[in-house]
Short mmCIF file of C-alpha atoms and ligand atoms in Angstrom, two decimals:
data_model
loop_
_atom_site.label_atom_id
_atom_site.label_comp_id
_atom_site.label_asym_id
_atom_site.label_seq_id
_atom_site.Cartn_x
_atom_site.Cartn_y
_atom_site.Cartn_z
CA UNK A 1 -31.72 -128.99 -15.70
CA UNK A 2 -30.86 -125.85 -15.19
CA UNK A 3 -28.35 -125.75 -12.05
CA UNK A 4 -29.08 -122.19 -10.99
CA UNK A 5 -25.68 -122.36 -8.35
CA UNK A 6 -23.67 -121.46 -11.64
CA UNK A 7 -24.99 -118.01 -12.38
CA UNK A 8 -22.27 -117.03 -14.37
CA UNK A 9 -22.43 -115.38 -18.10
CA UNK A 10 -19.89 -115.01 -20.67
CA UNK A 11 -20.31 -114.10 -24.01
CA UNK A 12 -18.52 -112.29 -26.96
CA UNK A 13 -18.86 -110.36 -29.81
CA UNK A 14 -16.17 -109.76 -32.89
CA UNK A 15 -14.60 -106.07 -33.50
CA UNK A 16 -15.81 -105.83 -37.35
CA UNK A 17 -17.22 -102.83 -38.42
CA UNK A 18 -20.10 -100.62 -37.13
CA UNK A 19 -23.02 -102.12 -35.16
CA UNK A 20 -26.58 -102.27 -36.68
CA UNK A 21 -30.26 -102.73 -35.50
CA UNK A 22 -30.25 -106.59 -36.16
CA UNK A 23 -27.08 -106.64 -33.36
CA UNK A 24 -29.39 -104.46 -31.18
CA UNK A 25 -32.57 -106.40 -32.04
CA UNK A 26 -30.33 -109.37 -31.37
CA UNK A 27 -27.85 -110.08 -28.85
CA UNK A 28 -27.35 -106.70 -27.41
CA UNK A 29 -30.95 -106.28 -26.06
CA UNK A 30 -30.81 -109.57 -24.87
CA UNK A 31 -27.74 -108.89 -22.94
CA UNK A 32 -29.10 -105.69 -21.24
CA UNK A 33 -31.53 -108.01 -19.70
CA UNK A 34 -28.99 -110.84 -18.53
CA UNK A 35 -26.85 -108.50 -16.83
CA UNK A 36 -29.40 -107.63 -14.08
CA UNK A 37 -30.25 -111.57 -13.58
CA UNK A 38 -26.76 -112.87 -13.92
CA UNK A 39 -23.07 -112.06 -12.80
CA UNK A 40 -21.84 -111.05 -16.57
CA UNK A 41 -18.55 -110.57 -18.47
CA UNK A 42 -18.65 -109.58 -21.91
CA UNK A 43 -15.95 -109.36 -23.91
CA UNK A 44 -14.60 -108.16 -27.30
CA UNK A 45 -13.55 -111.15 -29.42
CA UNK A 46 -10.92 -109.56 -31.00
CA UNK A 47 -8.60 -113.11 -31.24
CA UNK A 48 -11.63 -114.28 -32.82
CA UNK A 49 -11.46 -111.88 -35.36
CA UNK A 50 -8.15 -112.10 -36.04
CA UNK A 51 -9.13 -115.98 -37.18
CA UNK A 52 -10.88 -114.67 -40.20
CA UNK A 53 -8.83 -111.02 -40.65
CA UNK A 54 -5.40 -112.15 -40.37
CA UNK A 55 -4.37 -110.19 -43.38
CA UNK A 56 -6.10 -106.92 -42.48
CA UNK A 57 -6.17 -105.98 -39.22
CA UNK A 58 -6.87 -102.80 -39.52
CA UNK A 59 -11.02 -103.46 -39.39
CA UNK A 60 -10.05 -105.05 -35.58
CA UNK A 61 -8.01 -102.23 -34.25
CA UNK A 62 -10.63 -99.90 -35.49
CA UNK A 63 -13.59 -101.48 -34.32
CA UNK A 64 -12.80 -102.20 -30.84
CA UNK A 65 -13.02 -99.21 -29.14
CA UNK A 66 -16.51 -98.47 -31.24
CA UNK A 67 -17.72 -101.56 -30.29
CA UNK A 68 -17.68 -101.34 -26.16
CA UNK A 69 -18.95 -97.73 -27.26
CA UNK A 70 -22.34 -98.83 -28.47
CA UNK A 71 -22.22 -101.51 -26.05
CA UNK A 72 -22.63 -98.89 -23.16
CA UNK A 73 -24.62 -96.49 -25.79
CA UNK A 74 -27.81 -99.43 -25.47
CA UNK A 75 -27.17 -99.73 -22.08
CA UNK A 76 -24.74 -102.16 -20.87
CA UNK A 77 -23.85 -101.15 -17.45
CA UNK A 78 -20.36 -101.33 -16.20
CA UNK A 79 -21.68 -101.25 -12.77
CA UNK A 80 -23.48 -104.80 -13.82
CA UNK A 81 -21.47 -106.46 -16.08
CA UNK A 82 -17.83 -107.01 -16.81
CA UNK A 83 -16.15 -105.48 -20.11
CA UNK A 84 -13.07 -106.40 -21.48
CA UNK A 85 -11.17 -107.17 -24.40
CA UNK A 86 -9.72 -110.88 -24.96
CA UNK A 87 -6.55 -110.81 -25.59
CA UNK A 88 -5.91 -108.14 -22.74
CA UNK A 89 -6.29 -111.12 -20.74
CA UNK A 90 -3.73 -113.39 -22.35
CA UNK A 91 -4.84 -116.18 -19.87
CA UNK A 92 -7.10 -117.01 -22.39
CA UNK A 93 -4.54 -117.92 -24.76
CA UNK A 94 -2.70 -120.05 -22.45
CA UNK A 95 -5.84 -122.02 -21.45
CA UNK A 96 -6.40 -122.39 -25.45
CA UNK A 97 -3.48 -124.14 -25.36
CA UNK A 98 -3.31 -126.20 -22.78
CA UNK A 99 -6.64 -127.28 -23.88
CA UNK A 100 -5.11 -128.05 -27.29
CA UNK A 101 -3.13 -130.88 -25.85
CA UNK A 102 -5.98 -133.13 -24.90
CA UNK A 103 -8.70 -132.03 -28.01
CA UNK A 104 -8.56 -134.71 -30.16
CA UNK A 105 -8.54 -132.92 -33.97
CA UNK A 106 -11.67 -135.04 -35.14
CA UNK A 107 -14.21 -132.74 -32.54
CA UNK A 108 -13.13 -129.80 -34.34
CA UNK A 109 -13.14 -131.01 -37.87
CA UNK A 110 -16.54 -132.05 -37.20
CA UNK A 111 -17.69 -128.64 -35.94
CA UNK A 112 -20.33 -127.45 -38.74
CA UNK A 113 -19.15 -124.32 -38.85
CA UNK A 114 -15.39 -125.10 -39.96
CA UNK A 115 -16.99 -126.38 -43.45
CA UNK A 116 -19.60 -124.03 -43.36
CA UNK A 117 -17.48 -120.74 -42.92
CA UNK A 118 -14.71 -121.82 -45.12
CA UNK A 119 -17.11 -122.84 -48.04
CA UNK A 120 -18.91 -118.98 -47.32
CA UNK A 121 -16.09 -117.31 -46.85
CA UNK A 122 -14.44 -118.89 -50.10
CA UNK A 123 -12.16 -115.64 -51.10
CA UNK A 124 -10.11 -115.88 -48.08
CA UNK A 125 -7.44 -118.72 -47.02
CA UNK A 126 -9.33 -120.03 -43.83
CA UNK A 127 -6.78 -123.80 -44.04
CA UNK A 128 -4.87 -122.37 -40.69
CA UNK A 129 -4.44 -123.69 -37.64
CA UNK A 130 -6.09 -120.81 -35.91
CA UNK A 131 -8.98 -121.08 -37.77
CA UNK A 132 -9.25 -124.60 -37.25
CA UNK A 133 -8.46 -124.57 -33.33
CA UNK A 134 -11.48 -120.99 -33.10
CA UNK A 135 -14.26 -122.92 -31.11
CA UNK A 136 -11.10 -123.87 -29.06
CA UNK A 137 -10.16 -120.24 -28.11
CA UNK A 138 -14.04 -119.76 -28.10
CA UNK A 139 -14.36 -123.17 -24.83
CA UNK A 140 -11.22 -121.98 -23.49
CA UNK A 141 -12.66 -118.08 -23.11
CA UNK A 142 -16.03 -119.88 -21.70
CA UNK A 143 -14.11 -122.49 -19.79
CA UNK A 144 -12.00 -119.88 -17.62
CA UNK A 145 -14.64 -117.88 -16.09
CA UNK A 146 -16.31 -121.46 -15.17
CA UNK A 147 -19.64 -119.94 -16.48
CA UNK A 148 -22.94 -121.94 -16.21
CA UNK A 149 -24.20 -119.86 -19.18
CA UNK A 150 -23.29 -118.67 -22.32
CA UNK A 151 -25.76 -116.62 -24.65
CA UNK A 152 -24.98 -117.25 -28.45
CA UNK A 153 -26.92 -117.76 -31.70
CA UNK A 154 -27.98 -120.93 -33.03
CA UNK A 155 -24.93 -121.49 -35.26
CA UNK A 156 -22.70 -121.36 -31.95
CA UNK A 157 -24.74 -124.05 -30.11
CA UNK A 158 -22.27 -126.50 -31.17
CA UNK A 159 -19.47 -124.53 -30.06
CA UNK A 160 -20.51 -124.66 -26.55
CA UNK A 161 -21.42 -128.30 -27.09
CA UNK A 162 -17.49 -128.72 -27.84
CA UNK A 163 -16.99 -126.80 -24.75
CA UNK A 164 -18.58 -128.82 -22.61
CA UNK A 165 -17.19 -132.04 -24.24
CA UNK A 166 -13.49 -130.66 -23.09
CA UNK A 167 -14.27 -129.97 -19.86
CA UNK A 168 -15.59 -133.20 -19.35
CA UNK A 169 -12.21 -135.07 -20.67
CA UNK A 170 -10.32 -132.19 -18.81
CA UNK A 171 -12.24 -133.34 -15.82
CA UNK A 172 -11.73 -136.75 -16.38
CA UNK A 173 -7.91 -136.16 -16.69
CA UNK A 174 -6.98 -134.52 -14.40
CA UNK A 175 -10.11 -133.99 -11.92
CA UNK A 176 -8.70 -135.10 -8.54
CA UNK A 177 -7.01 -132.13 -7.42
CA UNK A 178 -4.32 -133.86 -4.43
CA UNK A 179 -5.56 -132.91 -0.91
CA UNK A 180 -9.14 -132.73 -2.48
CA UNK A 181 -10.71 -134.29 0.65
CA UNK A 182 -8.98 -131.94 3.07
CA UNK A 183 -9.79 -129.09 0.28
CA UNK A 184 -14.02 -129.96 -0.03
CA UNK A 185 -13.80 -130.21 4.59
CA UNK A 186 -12.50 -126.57 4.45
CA UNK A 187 -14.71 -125.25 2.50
CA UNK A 188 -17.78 -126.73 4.04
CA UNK A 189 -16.29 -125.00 6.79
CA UNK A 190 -16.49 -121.46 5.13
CA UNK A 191 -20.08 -121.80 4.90
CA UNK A 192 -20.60 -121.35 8.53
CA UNK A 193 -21.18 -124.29 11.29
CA UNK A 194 -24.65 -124.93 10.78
CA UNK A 195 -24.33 -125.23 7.21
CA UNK A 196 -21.30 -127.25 7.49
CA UNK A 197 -23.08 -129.77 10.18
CA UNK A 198 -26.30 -129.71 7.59
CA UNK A 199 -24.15 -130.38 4.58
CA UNK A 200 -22.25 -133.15 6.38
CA UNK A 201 -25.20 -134.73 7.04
CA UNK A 202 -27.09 -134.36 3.34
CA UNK A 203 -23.92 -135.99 2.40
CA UNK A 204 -23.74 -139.04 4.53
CA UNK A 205 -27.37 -139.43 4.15
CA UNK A 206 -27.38 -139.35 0.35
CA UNK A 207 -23.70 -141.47 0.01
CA UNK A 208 -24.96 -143.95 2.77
CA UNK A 209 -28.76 -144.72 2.48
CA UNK A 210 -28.66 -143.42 -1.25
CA UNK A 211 -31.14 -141.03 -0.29
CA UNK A 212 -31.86 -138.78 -3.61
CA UNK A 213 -34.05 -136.13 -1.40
CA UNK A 214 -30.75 -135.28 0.79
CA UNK A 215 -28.79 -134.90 -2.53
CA UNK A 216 -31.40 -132.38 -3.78
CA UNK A 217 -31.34 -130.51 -0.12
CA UNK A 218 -27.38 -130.63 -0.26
CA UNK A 219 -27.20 -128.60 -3.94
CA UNK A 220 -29.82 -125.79 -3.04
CA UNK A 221 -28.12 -125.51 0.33
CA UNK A 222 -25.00 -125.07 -1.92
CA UNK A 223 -26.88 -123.19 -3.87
CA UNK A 224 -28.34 -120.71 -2.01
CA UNK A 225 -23.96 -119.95 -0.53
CA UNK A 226 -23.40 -116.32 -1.50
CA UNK A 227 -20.09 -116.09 0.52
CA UNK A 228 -17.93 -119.05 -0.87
CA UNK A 229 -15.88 -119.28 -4.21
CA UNK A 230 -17.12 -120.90 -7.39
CA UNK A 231 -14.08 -122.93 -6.75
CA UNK A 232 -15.12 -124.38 -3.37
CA UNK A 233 -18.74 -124.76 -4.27
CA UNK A 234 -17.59 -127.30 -6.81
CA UNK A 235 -15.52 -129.14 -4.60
CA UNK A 236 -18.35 -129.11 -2.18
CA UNK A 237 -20.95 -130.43 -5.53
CA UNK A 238 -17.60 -132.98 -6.16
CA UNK A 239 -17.29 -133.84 -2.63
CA UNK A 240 -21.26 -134.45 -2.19
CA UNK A 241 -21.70 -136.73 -5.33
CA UNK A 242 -18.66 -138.70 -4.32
CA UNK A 243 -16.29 -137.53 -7.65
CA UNK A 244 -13.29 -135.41 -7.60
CA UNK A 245 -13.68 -131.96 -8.11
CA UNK A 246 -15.28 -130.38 -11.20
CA UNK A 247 -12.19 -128.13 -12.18
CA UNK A 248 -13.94 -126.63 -15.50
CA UNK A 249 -17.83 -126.25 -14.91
CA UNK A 250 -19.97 -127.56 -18.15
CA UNK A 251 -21.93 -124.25 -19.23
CA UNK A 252 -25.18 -124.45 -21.11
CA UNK A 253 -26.26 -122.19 -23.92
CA UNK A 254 -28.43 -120.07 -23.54
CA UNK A 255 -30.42 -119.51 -27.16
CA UNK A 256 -30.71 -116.05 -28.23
CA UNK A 257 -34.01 -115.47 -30.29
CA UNK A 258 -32.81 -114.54 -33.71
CA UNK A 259 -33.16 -110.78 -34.59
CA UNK A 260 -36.54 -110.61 -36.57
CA UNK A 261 -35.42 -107.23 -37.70
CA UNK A 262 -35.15 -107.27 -41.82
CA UNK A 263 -33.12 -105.91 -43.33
CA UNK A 264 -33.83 -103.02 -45.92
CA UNK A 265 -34.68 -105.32 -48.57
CA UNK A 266 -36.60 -107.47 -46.19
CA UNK A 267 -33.31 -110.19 -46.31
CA UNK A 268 -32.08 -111.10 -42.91
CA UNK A 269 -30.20 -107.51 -41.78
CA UNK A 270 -26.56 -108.67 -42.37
CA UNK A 271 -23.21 -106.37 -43.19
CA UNK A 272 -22.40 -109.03 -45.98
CA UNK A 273 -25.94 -108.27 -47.65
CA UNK A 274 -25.50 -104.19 -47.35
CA UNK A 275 -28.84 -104.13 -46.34
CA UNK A 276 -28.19 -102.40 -42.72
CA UNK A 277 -29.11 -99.50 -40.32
CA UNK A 278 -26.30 -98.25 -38.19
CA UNK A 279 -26.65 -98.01 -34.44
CA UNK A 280 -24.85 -94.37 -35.55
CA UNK A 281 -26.16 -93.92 -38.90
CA UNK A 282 -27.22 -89.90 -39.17
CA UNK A 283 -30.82 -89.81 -38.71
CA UNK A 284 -31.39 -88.11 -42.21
CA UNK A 285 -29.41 -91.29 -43.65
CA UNK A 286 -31.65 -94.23 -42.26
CA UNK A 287 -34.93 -91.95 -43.44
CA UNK A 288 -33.13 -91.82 -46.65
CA UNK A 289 -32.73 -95.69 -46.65
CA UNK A 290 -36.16 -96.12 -45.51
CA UNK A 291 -37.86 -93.81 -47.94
CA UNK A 292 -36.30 -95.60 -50.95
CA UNK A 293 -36.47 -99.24 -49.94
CA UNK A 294 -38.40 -101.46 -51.87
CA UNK A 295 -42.13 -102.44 -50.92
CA UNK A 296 -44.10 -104.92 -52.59
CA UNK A 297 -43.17 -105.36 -56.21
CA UNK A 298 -46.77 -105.75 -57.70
CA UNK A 299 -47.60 -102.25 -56.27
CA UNK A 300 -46.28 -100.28 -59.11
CA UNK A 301 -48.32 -97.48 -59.19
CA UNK A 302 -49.95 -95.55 -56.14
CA UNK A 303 -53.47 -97.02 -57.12
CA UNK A 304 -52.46 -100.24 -57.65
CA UNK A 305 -53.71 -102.33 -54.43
CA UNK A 306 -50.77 -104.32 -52.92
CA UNK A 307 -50.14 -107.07 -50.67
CA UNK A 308 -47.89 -106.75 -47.24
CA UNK A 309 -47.01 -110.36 -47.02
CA UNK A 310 -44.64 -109.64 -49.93
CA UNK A 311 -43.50 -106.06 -48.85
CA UNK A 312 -40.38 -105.62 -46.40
CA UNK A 313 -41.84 -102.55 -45.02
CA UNK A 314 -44.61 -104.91 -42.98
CA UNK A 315 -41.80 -106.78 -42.01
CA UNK A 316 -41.23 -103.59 -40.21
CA UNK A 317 -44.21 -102.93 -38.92
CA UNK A 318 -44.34 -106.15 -36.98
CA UNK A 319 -41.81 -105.53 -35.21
CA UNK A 320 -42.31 -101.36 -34.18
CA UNK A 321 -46.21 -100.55 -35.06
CA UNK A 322 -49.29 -101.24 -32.61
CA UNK A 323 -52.21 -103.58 -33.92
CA UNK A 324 -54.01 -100.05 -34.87
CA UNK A 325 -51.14 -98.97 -37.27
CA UNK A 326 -51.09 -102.50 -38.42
CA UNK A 327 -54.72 -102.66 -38.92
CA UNK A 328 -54.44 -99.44 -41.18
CA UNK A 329 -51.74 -100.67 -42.73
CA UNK A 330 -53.47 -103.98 -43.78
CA UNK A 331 -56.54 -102.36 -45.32
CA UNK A 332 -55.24 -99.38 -46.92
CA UNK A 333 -52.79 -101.33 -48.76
CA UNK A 334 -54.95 -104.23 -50.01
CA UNK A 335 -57.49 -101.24 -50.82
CA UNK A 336 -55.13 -98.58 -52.05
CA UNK A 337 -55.96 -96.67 -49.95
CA UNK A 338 -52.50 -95.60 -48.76
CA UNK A 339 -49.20 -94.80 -50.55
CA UNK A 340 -46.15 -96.30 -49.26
CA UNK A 341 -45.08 -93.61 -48.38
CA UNK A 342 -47.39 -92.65 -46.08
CA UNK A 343 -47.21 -96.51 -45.11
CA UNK A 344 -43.61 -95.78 -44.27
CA UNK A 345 -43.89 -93.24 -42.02
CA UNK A 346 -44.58 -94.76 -38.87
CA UNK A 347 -41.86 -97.49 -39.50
CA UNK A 348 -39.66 -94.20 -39.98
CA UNK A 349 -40.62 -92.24 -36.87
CA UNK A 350 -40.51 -95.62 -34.96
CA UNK A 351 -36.81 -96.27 -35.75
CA UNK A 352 -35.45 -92.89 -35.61
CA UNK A 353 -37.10 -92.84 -32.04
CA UNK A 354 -34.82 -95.88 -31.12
CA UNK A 355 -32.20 -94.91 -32.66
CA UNK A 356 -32.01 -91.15 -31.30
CA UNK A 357 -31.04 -91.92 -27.72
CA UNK A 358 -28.74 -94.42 -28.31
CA UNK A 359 -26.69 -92.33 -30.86
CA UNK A 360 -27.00 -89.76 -28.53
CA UNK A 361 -24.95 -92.09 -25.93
CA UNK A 362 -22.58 -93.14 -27.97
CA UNK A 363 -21.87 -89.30 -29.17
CA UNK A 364 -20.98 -88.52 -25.54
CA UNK A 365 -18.79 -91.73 -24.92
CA UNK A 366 -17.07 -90.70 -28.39
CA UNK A 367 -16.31 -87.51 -26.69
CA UNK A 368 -14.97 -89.13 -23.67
CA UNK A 369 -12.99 -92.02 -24.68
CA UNK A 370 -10.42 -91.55 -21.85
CA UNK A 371 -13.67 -92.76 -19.77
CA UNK A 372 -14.44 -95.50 -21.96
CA UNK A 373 -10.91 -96.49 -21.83
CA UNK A 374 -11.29 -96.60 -17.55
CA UNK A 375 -14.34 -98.86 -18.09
CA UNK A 376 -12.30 -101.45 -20.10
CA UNK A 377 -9.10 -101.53 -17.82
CA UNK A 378 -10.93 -102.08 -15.10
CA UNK A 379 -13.11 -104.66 -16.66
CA UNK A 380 -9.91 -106.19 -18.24
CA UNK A 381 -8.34 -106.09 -14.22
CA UNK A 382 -11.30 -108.16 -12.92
CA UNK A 383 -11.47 -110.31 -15.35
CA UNK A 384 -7.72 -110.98 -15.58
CA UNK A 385 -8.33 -111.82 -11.49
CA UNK A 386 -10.78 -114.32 -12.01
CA UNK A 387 -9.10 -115.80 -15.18
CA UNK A 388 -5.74 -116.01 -13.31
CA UNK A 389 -7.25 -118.22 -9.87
CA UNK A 390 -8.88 -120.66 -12.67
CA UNK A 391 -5.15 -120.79 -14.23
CA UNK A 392 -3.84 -121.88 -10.98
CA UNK A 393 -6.47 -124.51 -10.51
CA UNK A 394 -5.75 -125.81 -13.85
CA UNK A 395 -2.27 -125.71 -13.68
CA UNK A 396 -2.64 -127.65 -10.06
CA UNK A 397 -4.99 -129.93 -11.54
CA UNK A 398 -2.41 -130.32 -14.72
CA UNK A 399 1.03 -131.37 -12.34
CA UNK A 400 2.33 -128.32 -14.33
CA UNK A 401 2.50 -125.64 -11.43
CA UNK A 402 6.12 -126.12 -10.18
CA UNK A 403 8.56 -123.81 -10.25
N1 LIG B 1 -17.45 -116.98 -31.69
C1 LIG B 1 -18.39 -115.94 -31.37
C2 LIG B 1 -18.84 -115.29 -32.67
O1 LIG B 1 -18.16 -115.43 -33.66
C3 LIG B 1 -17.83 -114.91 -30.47
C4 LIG B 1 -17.30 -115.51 -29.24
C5 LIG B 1 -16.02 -115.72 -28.94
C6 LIG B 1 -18.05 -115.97 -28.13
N2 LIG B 1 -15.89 -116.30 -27.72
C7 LIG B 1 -17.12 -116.46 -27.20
C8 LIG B 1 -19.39 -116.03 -27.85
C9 LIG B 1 -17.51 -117.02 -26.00
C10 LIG B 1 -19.79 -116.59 -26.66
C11 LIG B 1 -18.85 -117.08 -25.74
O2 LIG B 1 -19.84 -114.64 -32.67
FE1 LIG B 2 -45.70 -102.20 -48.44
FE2 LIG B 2 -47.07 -100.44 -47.07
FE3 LIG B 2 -46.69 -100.09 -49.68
FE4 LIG B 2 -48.30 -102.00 -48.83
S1 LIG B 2 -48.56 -99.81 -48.56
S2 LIG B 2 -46.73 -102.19 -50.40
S3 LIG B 2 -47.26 -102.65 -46.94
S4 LIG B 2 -45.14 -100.09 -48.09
#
């Protein structure tokens, strides 16, 4: 079910090292699109980093900066979405914590990617705490902008799985906020007498008589609320199904598509494999790449015929060429007809047209980091806003907001 109130993003991306076309291809196109159908913050995971880089942080401090670069180089708007970095909004960390008291240590040994990463990423210590508690950090930076959504990868899924699985014992623990009765009557209120009266109603009817229909009516009304607070519209869902309120909403992922961009030796496109194109790379440098990269291994000589099911360039061409090019490509390779070289071309032009105007972008940002620099304090200001009223709540909800 997909509970369209919540229309909330978050999602995150670690400072290490220089963006390439399988980020683009990946997450970051994807993200240009959500930002014009949902309210977005994205943010640079640089804790997250740190749980992997702890001895050298050097690759963090000099990747953040680059990183919201190309992010507004391929055209994520400031205007649309929210930018920041993580730990500029230390609220985070504090949620992280409090979070840590009520995770019991079995849901994160059992998250496949504590094994997984530590068996991959054998040459560094990853036994700490922090690298342990990282899908922690990773509900608690979901968990505090109550997002319905979060786009990640497949190997994240169960990350947001966890997520959800805290807010629900959170929820449990501590969901009845005191005064929530007198809380969930003021905020019908808010939404204007006539929505109030209908809402009272939808709720009687569905508590009373049972009657599913009304329930339905109640959430779209709710739904369709542009003026009230995420926090009131889930005392008002809380209030309707006859629970407490829902302090920390459960998001859903939202799959990204995995990058079908290969990399230049037709391998998944991965830093680890050094098989990349940079998002900066100089134009004569990715032709370089291109030029030289291996085709299909059979086609040894220009006159040998070859096959493009075995030849990373076609991987290519799948992704950039029209069925014409492919067509050609198909018959004058099986034939011999063309060289690979020639082949290439098109695969060449097509890239180093993507590439131009975003390296063009990020050239001018690079120029004007003082700007870039305005884009992230402000982000870092409105997100710090909206991560500091779900502090309160949770601190309320907690007992732990005396003073
Ligand atoms: N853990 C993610 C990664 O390694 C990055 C990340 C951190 C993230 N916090 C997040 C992604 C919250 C989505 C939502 O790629
Ligand atoms: Fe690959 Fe094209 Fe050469 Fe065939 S002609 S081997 S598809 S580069």
């Amino acid at each position: 079910m997909n509970m369209s109130a919540n229309r909330r993003v978050v999602s995150g991306m670690r400072p290490t090292g220089q963006l390439h076309l399988g980020h683009y291809h990946g997450v970051l196109k994807n993200w240009a699109v959500l930002q014009h159908e949902y309210e977005c913050y994205f943010f640079v995971a640089d804790w997250h980093a740190l749980t992997t880089q702890y001895e050298d942080t050097s690759i963090i401090s000099q990747s953040v900066l680059d990183l919201v670069v190309d992010w507004l180089a391929v055209g994520i708007n400031p205007g649309e979405a929210t930018i920041f970095i993580q730990s500029r909004v230390p609220e985070h960390a504090e949620l992280h914590l409090l979070l840590s008291m009520i995770t019991p240590l079995g849901w994160l040994e059992r998250v496949p990617s504590y094994k997984d990463q530590q068996e991959r990423l054998r040459s560094k210590d990853l036994s700490t705490y922090g690298f342990l508690g990282y899908p922690l950090l990773q509900a608690a930076d979901v968990l505090i902008y109550r997002a319905g959504h979060v786009p990640v990868g497949e190997d994240q899924v169960a990350h947001i799985e966890l997520a959800r699985e805290v807010a629900r014992r959170f929820n449990f623990l501590y969901g009845r906020e005191p005064g929530f009765e007198d809380k969930a009557e003021a905020a019908a209120k808010k939404m204007g007498k006539k929505n109030a009266t209908l809402y009272n109603e939808l709720r009687t009817k569905y508590q009373e008589a049972g009657d599913a229909d009304a329930l339905d009516r109640a959430k779209a009304l709710l739904a369709a609320q542009q003026n009230i607070s995420i926090g009131d519209r889930e005392r008002l869902l809380g209030y309707l199904e006859g629970g407490g309120k829902v302090i920390l909403a459960e998001p859903q992922s939202l799959l990204t598509p995995e990058s079908r961009v290969p990399g230049i030796d037709g391998e998944k496109m991965s830093k680890s494999y050094g098989n990349t194109i940079g998002l900066r790379e100089p134009p004569e440098e990715v032709e370089k790449k291109l030029r030289t990269m291996p085709t299909d291994p059979q086609r040894v000589r220009r006159t040998d015929p070859g096959d493009p099911d075995k030849c990373p360039v076609w991987k290519f061409h799948l992704i950039y060429s029209s069925p014409e090019t492919r067509n050609w490509v198909q018959q004058g390779c099986r034939s011999a007809g063309i060289g690979c070289i020639e082949c290439k071309q098109p695969v060449i032009d097509a890239i180093l047209k993507e590439l131009k105007p975003i390296r063009e972008r990020s050239a001018e940002y690079l120029e004007d980091l003082d700007a870039v620099r305005n884009i992230i304090d402000e982000g870092c200001e409105k997100a710090r806003e909206t991560a500091r009223q779900a502090m309160e709540d949770v601190r309320e909800a907690m007992g732990m907001s005396y003073r």
